[in-house]
mmCIF file of C-alpha atoms in Angstrom:
data_model
loop_
_atom_site.group_PDB
_atom_site.id
_atom_site.type_symbol
_atom_site.label_atom_id
_atom_site.label_comp_id
_atom_site.label_asym_id
_atom_site.label_seq_id
_atom_site.Cartn_x
_atom_site.Cartn_y
_atom_site.Cartn_z
ATOM 1 C CA UNK A 1386 -16.941 10.813 -1.097
ATOM 2 C CA UNK A 1387 -17.021 12.038 -4.656
ATOM 3 C CA UNK A 1388 -19.729 10.658 -6.884
ATOM 4 C CA UNK A 1389 -18.887 9.022 -10.207
ATOM 5 C CA UNK A 1390 -22.336 9.891 -11.553
ATOM 6 C CA UNK A 1391 -21.935 13.564 -10.681
ATOM 7 C CA UNK A 1392 -18.407 13.540 -12.121
ATOM 8 C CA UNK A 1393 -19.719 12.231 -15.441
ATOM 9 C CA UNK A 1394 -22.541 14.762 -15.402
ATOM 10 C CA UNK A 1395 -20.075 17.611 -14.849
ATOM 11 C CA UNK A 1396 -17.805 16.125 -17.517
ATOM 12 C CA UNK A 1397 -20.688 16.036 -20.006
ATOM 13 C CA UNK A 1398 -22.085 19.491 -19.212
ATOM 14 C CA UNK A 1399 -18.906 21.444 -18.530
ATOM 15 C CA UNK A 1400 -15.985 19.128 -19.046
ATOM 16 C CA UNK A 1401 -14.470 21.282 -21.753
ATOM 17 C CA UNK A 1402 -14.272 24.039 -19.114
ATOM 18 C CA UNK A 1403 -12.861 21.717 -16.445
ATOM 19 C CA UNK A 1404 -15.914 21.517 -14.147
ATOM 20 C CA UNK A 1405 -15.280 17.858 -13.353
ATOM 21 C CA UNK A 1406 -11.621 18.631 -12.566
ATOM 22 C CA UNK A 1407 -12.639 21.342 -10.084
ATOM 23 C CA UNK A 1408 -15.116 18.918 -8.515
ATOM 24 C CA UNK A 1409 -12.381 16.301 -8.104
ATOM 25 C CA UNK A 1410 -10.121 18.760 -6.310
ATOM 26 C CA UNK A 1411 -7.780 19.423 -9.235
ATOM 27 C CA UNK A 1412 -8.072 23.219 -9.667
ATOM 28 C CA UNK A 1413 -4.892 23.603 -11.741
ATOM 29 C CA UNK A 1414 -6.090 20.993 -14.224
ATOM 30 C CA UNK A 1415 -9.502 22.665 -14.122
ATOM 31 C CA UNK A 1416 -7.970 25.991 -15.139
ATOM 32 C CA UNK A 1417 -5.903 24.298 -17.817
ATOM 33 C CA UNK A 1418 -9.045 22.669 -19.232
ATOM 34 C CA UNK A 1419 -10.894 25.995 -18.975
ATOM 35 C CA UNK A 1420 -8.322 27.895 -21.030
ATOM 36 C CA UNK A 1421 -7.601 25.130 -23.575
ATOM 37 C CA UNK A 1422 -11.081 23.707 -24.149
ATOM 38 C CA UNK A 1423 -10.437 20.448 -22.334
ATOM 39 C CA UNK A 1424 -6.849 20.291 -23.617
ATOM 40 C CA UNK A 1425 -8.128 20.837 -27.161
ATOM 41 C CA UNK A 1426 -10.816 18.141 -26.763
ATOM 42 C CA UNK A 1427 -8.181 15.395 -26.330
ATOM 43 C CA UNK A 1428 -8.045 15.460 -22.523
ATOM 44 C CA UNK A 1429 -11.825 15.747 -22.381
ATOM 45 C CA UNK A 1430 -12.206 12.592 -24.490
ATOM 46 C CA UNK A 1431 -9.571 10.680 -22.493
ATOM 47 C CA UNK A 1432 -11.461 11.558 -19.303
ATOM 48 C CA UNK A 1433 -14.456 9.622 -20.624
ATOM 49 C CA UNK A 1434 -12.459 6.440 -19.968
ATOM 50 C CA UNK A 1435 -10.325 7.538 -17.009
ATOM 51 C CA UNK A 1436 -12.949 9.292 -14.899
ATOM 52 C CA UNK A 1437 -13.769 6.216 -12.743
ATOM 53 C CA UNK A 1438 -10.088 5.922 -11.829
ATOM 54 C CA UNK A 1439 -9.846 9.641 -11.097
ATOM 55 C CA UNK A 1440 -12.879 9.504 -8.775
ATOM 56 C CA UNK A 1441 -11.576 6.421 -7.010
ATOM 57 C CA UNK A 1442 -8.156 8.015 -6.523
ATOM 58 C CA UNK A 1443 -9.692 11.205 -5.122
ATOM 59 C CA UNK A 1444 -11.830 9.197 -2.698
ATOM 60 C CA UNK A 1445 -8.800 7.184 -1.631
ATOM 61 C CA UNK A 1446 -6.789 10.365 -1.073
ATOM 62 C CA UNK A 1447 -9.630 11.840 0.974
ATOM 63 C CA UNK A 1448 -9.784 8.688 3.112
ATOM 64 C CA UNK A 1449 -6.164 9.212 4.077
ATOM 65 C CA UNK A 1450 -6.344 12.980 4.546
ATOM 66 C CA UNK A 1451 -4.493 14.305 7.533
ATOM 67 C CA UNK A 1452 -7.663 15.512 9.295
ATOM 68 C CA UNK A 1453 -9.317 12.103 8.948
ATOM 69 C CA UNK A 1454 -6.251 10.296 10.245
ATOM 70 C CA UNK A 1455 -6.073 12.432 13.377
ATOM 71 C CA UNK A 1456 -9.615 11.339 14.220
ATOM 72 C CA UNK A 1457 -8.658 7.662 13.920
ATOM 73 C CA UNK A 1458 -5.117 7.769 15.348
ATOM 74 C CA UNK A 1459 -4.306 9.979 18.314
ATOM 75 C CA UNK A 1460 -0.504 9.653 18.059
ATOM 76 C CA UNK A 1461 0.943 12.349 15.787
ATOM 77 C CA UNK A 1462 3.888 10.105 14.801
ATOM 78 C CA UNK A 1463 1.495 7.394 13.589
ATOM 79 C CA UNK A 1464 -0.361 9.938 11.454
ATOM 80 C CA UNK A 1465 2.887 11.212 9.914
ATOM 81 C CA UNK A 1466 4.014 7.642 9.266
ATOM 82 C CA UNK A 1467 0.748 6.751 7.510
ATOM 83 C CA UNK A 1468 0.893 9.904 5.374
ATOM 84 C CA UNK A 1469 4.489 9.054 4.404
ATOM 85 C CA UNK A 1470 3.513 5.486 3.490
ATOM 86 C CA UNK A 1471 0.450 6.738 1.585
ATOM 87 C CA UNK A 1472 2.640 9.041 -0.515
ATOM 88 C CA UNK A 1473 5.101 6.185 -1.114
ATOM 89 C CA UNK A 1474 2.245 3.934 -2.275
ATOM 90 C CA UNK A 1475 0.975 6.619 -4.644
ATOM 91 C CA UNK A 1476 4.461 6.890 -6.161
ATOM 92 C CA UNK A 1477 5.164 3.143 -6.201
ATOM 93 C CA UNK A 1478 1.952 1.724 -7.672
ATOM 94 C CA UNK A 1479 0.084 2.786 -10.767
ATOM 95 C CA UNK A 1480 -3.099 0.819 -10.120
ATOM 96 C CA UNK A 1481 -5.434 1.787 -7.301
ATOM 97 C CA UNK A 1482 -6.144 -1.814 -6.288
ATOM 98 C CA UNK A 1483 -2.496 -2.276 -5.309
ATOM 99 C CA UNK A 1484 -2.523 1.015 -3.424
ATOM 100 C CA UNK A 1485 -5.655 0.037 -1.518
ATOM 101 C CA UNK A 1486 -4.269 -3.409 -0.659
ATOM 102 C CA UNK A 1487 -0.996 -1.928 0.581
ATOM 103 C CA UNK A 1488 -2.808 0.657 2.711
ATOM 104 C CA UNK A 1489 -5.120 -1.981 4.192
ATOM 105 C CA UNK A 1490 -2.031 -4.044 5.010
ATOM 106 C CA UNK A 1491 -0.496 -0.979 6.648
ATOM 107 C CA UNK A 1492 -3.569 -0.430 8.830
ATOM 108 C CA UNK A 1493 -3.566 -4.105 9.858
ATOM 109 C CA UNK A 1494 0.119 -4.041 10.766
ATOM 110 C CA UNK A 1495 -0.261 -0.838 12.784
ATOM 111 C CA UNK A 1496 -3.118 -2.425 14.697
ATOM 112 C CA UNK A 1497 -1.111 -5.591 15.243
ATOM 113 C CA UNK A 1498 2.332 -4.233 16.190
ATOM 114 C CA UNK A 1499 1.731 -0.571 17.193
ATOM 115 C CA UNK A 1500 5.474 0.152 16.785
ATOM 116 C CA UNK A 1501 6.072 2.174 13.605
ATOM 117 C CA UNK A 1502 9.684 0.987 13.261
ATOM 118 C CA UNK A 1503 8.572 -2.650 13.298
ATOM 119 C CA UNK A 1504 5.688 -1.894 10.934
ATOM 120 C CA UNK A 1505 8.026 -0.203 8.461
ATOM 121 C CA UNK A 1506 10.541 -3.059 8.585
ATOM 122 C CA UNK A 1507 7.785 -5.635 8.088
ATOM 123 C CA UNK A 1508 6.293 -3.604 5.216
ATOM 124 C CA UNK A 1509 9.741 -3.513 3.573
ATOM 125 C CA UNK A 1510 10.207 -7.283 3.909
ATOM 126 C CA UNK A 1511 13.092 -7.050 6.370
ATOM 127 C CA UNK A 1512 13.893 -9.741 8.912
ATOM 128 C CA UNK A 1513 16.060 -9.808 12.019
ATOM 129 C CA UNK A 1514 17.165 -12.005 14.879
ATOM 130 C CA UNK A 1515 14.482 -12.259 17.540
ATOM 131 C CA UNK A 1516 11.674 -11.662 15.046
ATOM 132 C CA UNK A 1517 8.549 -13.719 15.733
ATOM 133 C CA UNK A 1518 7.256 -16.229 13.207
ATOM 134 C CA UNK A 1519 4.109 -14.113 12.815
ATOM 135 C CA UNK A 1520 6.225 -11.090 11.864
ATOM 136 C CA UNK A 1521 8.191 -13.203 9.387
ATOM 137 C CA UNK A 1522 4.950 -14.339 7.804
ATOM 138 C CA UNK A 1523 3.737 -10.721 7.588
ATOM 139 C CA UNK A 1524 7.050 -9.574 6.099
ATOM 140 C CA UNK A 1525 7.851 -12.402 3.667
ATOM 141 C CA UNK A 1526 4.630 -14.355 3.308
ATOM 142 C CA UNK A 1527 4.270 -18.105 3.574
ATOM 143 C CA UNK A 1528 7.506 -20.018 3.039
ATOM 144 C CA UNK A 1529 7.922 -22.286 0.029
ATOM 145 C CA UNK A 1530 8.921 -25.140 2.338
ATOM 146 C CA UNK A 1531 9.305 -25.762 6.077
ATOM 147 C CA UNK A 1532 11.482 -28.316 7.838
ATOM 148 C CA UNK A 1533 10.464 -28.914 11.435
ATOM 149 C CA UNK A 1534 12.164 -30.739 14.292
ATOM 150 C CA UNK A 1535 10.361 -31.140 17.580
ATOM 151 C CA UNK A 1536 12.792 -31.658 20.437
ATOM 152 C CA UNK A 1537 12.171 -32.234 24.114
ATOM 153 C CA UNK A 1538 12.287 -28.549 25.144
ATOM 154 C CA UNK A 1539 11.884 -26.644 21.903
ATOM 155 C CA UNK A 1540 10.873 -26.663 18.265
ATOM 156 C CA UNK A 1541 13.321 -25.906 15.471
ATOM 157 C CA UNK A 1542 12.169 -24.910 12.025
ATOM 158 C CA UNK A 1543 13.807 -23.916 8.777
ATOM 159 C CA UNK A 1544 11.614 -21.656 6.634
ATOM 160 C CA UNK A 1545 12.692 -21.718 2.993
ATOM 161 C CA UNK A 1546 11.976 -18.966 0.469
ATOM 162 C CA UNK A 1547 12.607 -18.473 -3.262
ATOM 163 C CA UNK A 1548 13.526 -21.888 -4.632
ATOM 164 C CA UNK A 1549 16.476 -21.584 -7.013
ATOM 165 C CA UNK A 1550 16.994 -25.282 -7.731
ATOM 166 C CA UNK A 1551 16.071 -28.689 -6.436
ATOM 167 C CA UNK A 1552 16.033 -28.289 -2.641
ATOM 168 C CA UNK A 1553 18.046 -25.057 -3.007
ATOM 169 C CA UNK A 1554 16.631 -21.788 -1.734
ATOM 170 C CA UNK A 1555 17.778 -18.174 -1.893
ATOM 171 C CA UNK A 1556 16.767 -17.624 1.738
ATOM 172 C CA UNK A 1557 16.548 -19.965 4.706
ATOM 173 C CA UNK A 1558 15.381 -18.654 8.069
ATOM 174 C CA UNK A 1559 16.162 -20.667 11.180
ATOM 175 C CA UNK A 1560 13.568 -20.439 13.947
ATOM 176 C CA UNK A 1561 13.540 -21.847 17.450
ATOM 177 C CA UNK A 1562 10.308 -21.720 19.404
ATOM 178 C CA UNK A 1563 8.762 -19.436 16.767
ATOM 179 C CA UNK A 1564 11.598 -16.892 16.897
ATOM 180 C CA UNK A 1565 14.271 -16.163 14.272
ATOM 181 C CA UNK A 1566 17.717 -17.227 15.487
ATOM 182 C CA UNK A 1567 19.581 -16.971 12.187
ATOM 183 C CA UNK A 1568 19.417 -17.190 8.405
ATOM 184 C CA UNK A 1569 21.302 -18.162 5.285
ATOM 185 C CA UNK A 1570 20.826 -15.859 2.328
ATOM 186 C CA UNK A 1571 22.344 -16.489 -1.116
#
């Protein structure tokens, strides 16, 4: 883990020469700072405000390094999948809180379902026939409304998402005994 205090110390003492950039694993930026005097003082001053984010991002990247993942997950395909999702999160989100939340969700789903194809579909908000109600909840969240009918041998539910008018919804999922049997999507 990189230290914010040490990063600020390096920024203060040798930031114009890129010491803090080298410390944070950004050697190209470090060289650029070295030869331009901290990008002509501008980059050096900007770093005063952005250094906490830079440290947090570096620590997050280190947490998901390939070597660390192989210690946690033995299956090579799982490690590749997590790295792919990590890179997607880094491209998709600009704030680190969203990235962290998405990666924690990914870890939870891997632990819950263990099948990378299912995990990816759930992460992408997809649904399919035969999907369990728990998977639907993980993929789409809580429904806006639920209609439930309890019959002698089974339970039928209609999960409604994205209200578009009075009692009108963009998506209705039909479940029987906690399993998707169909849907109506507008």
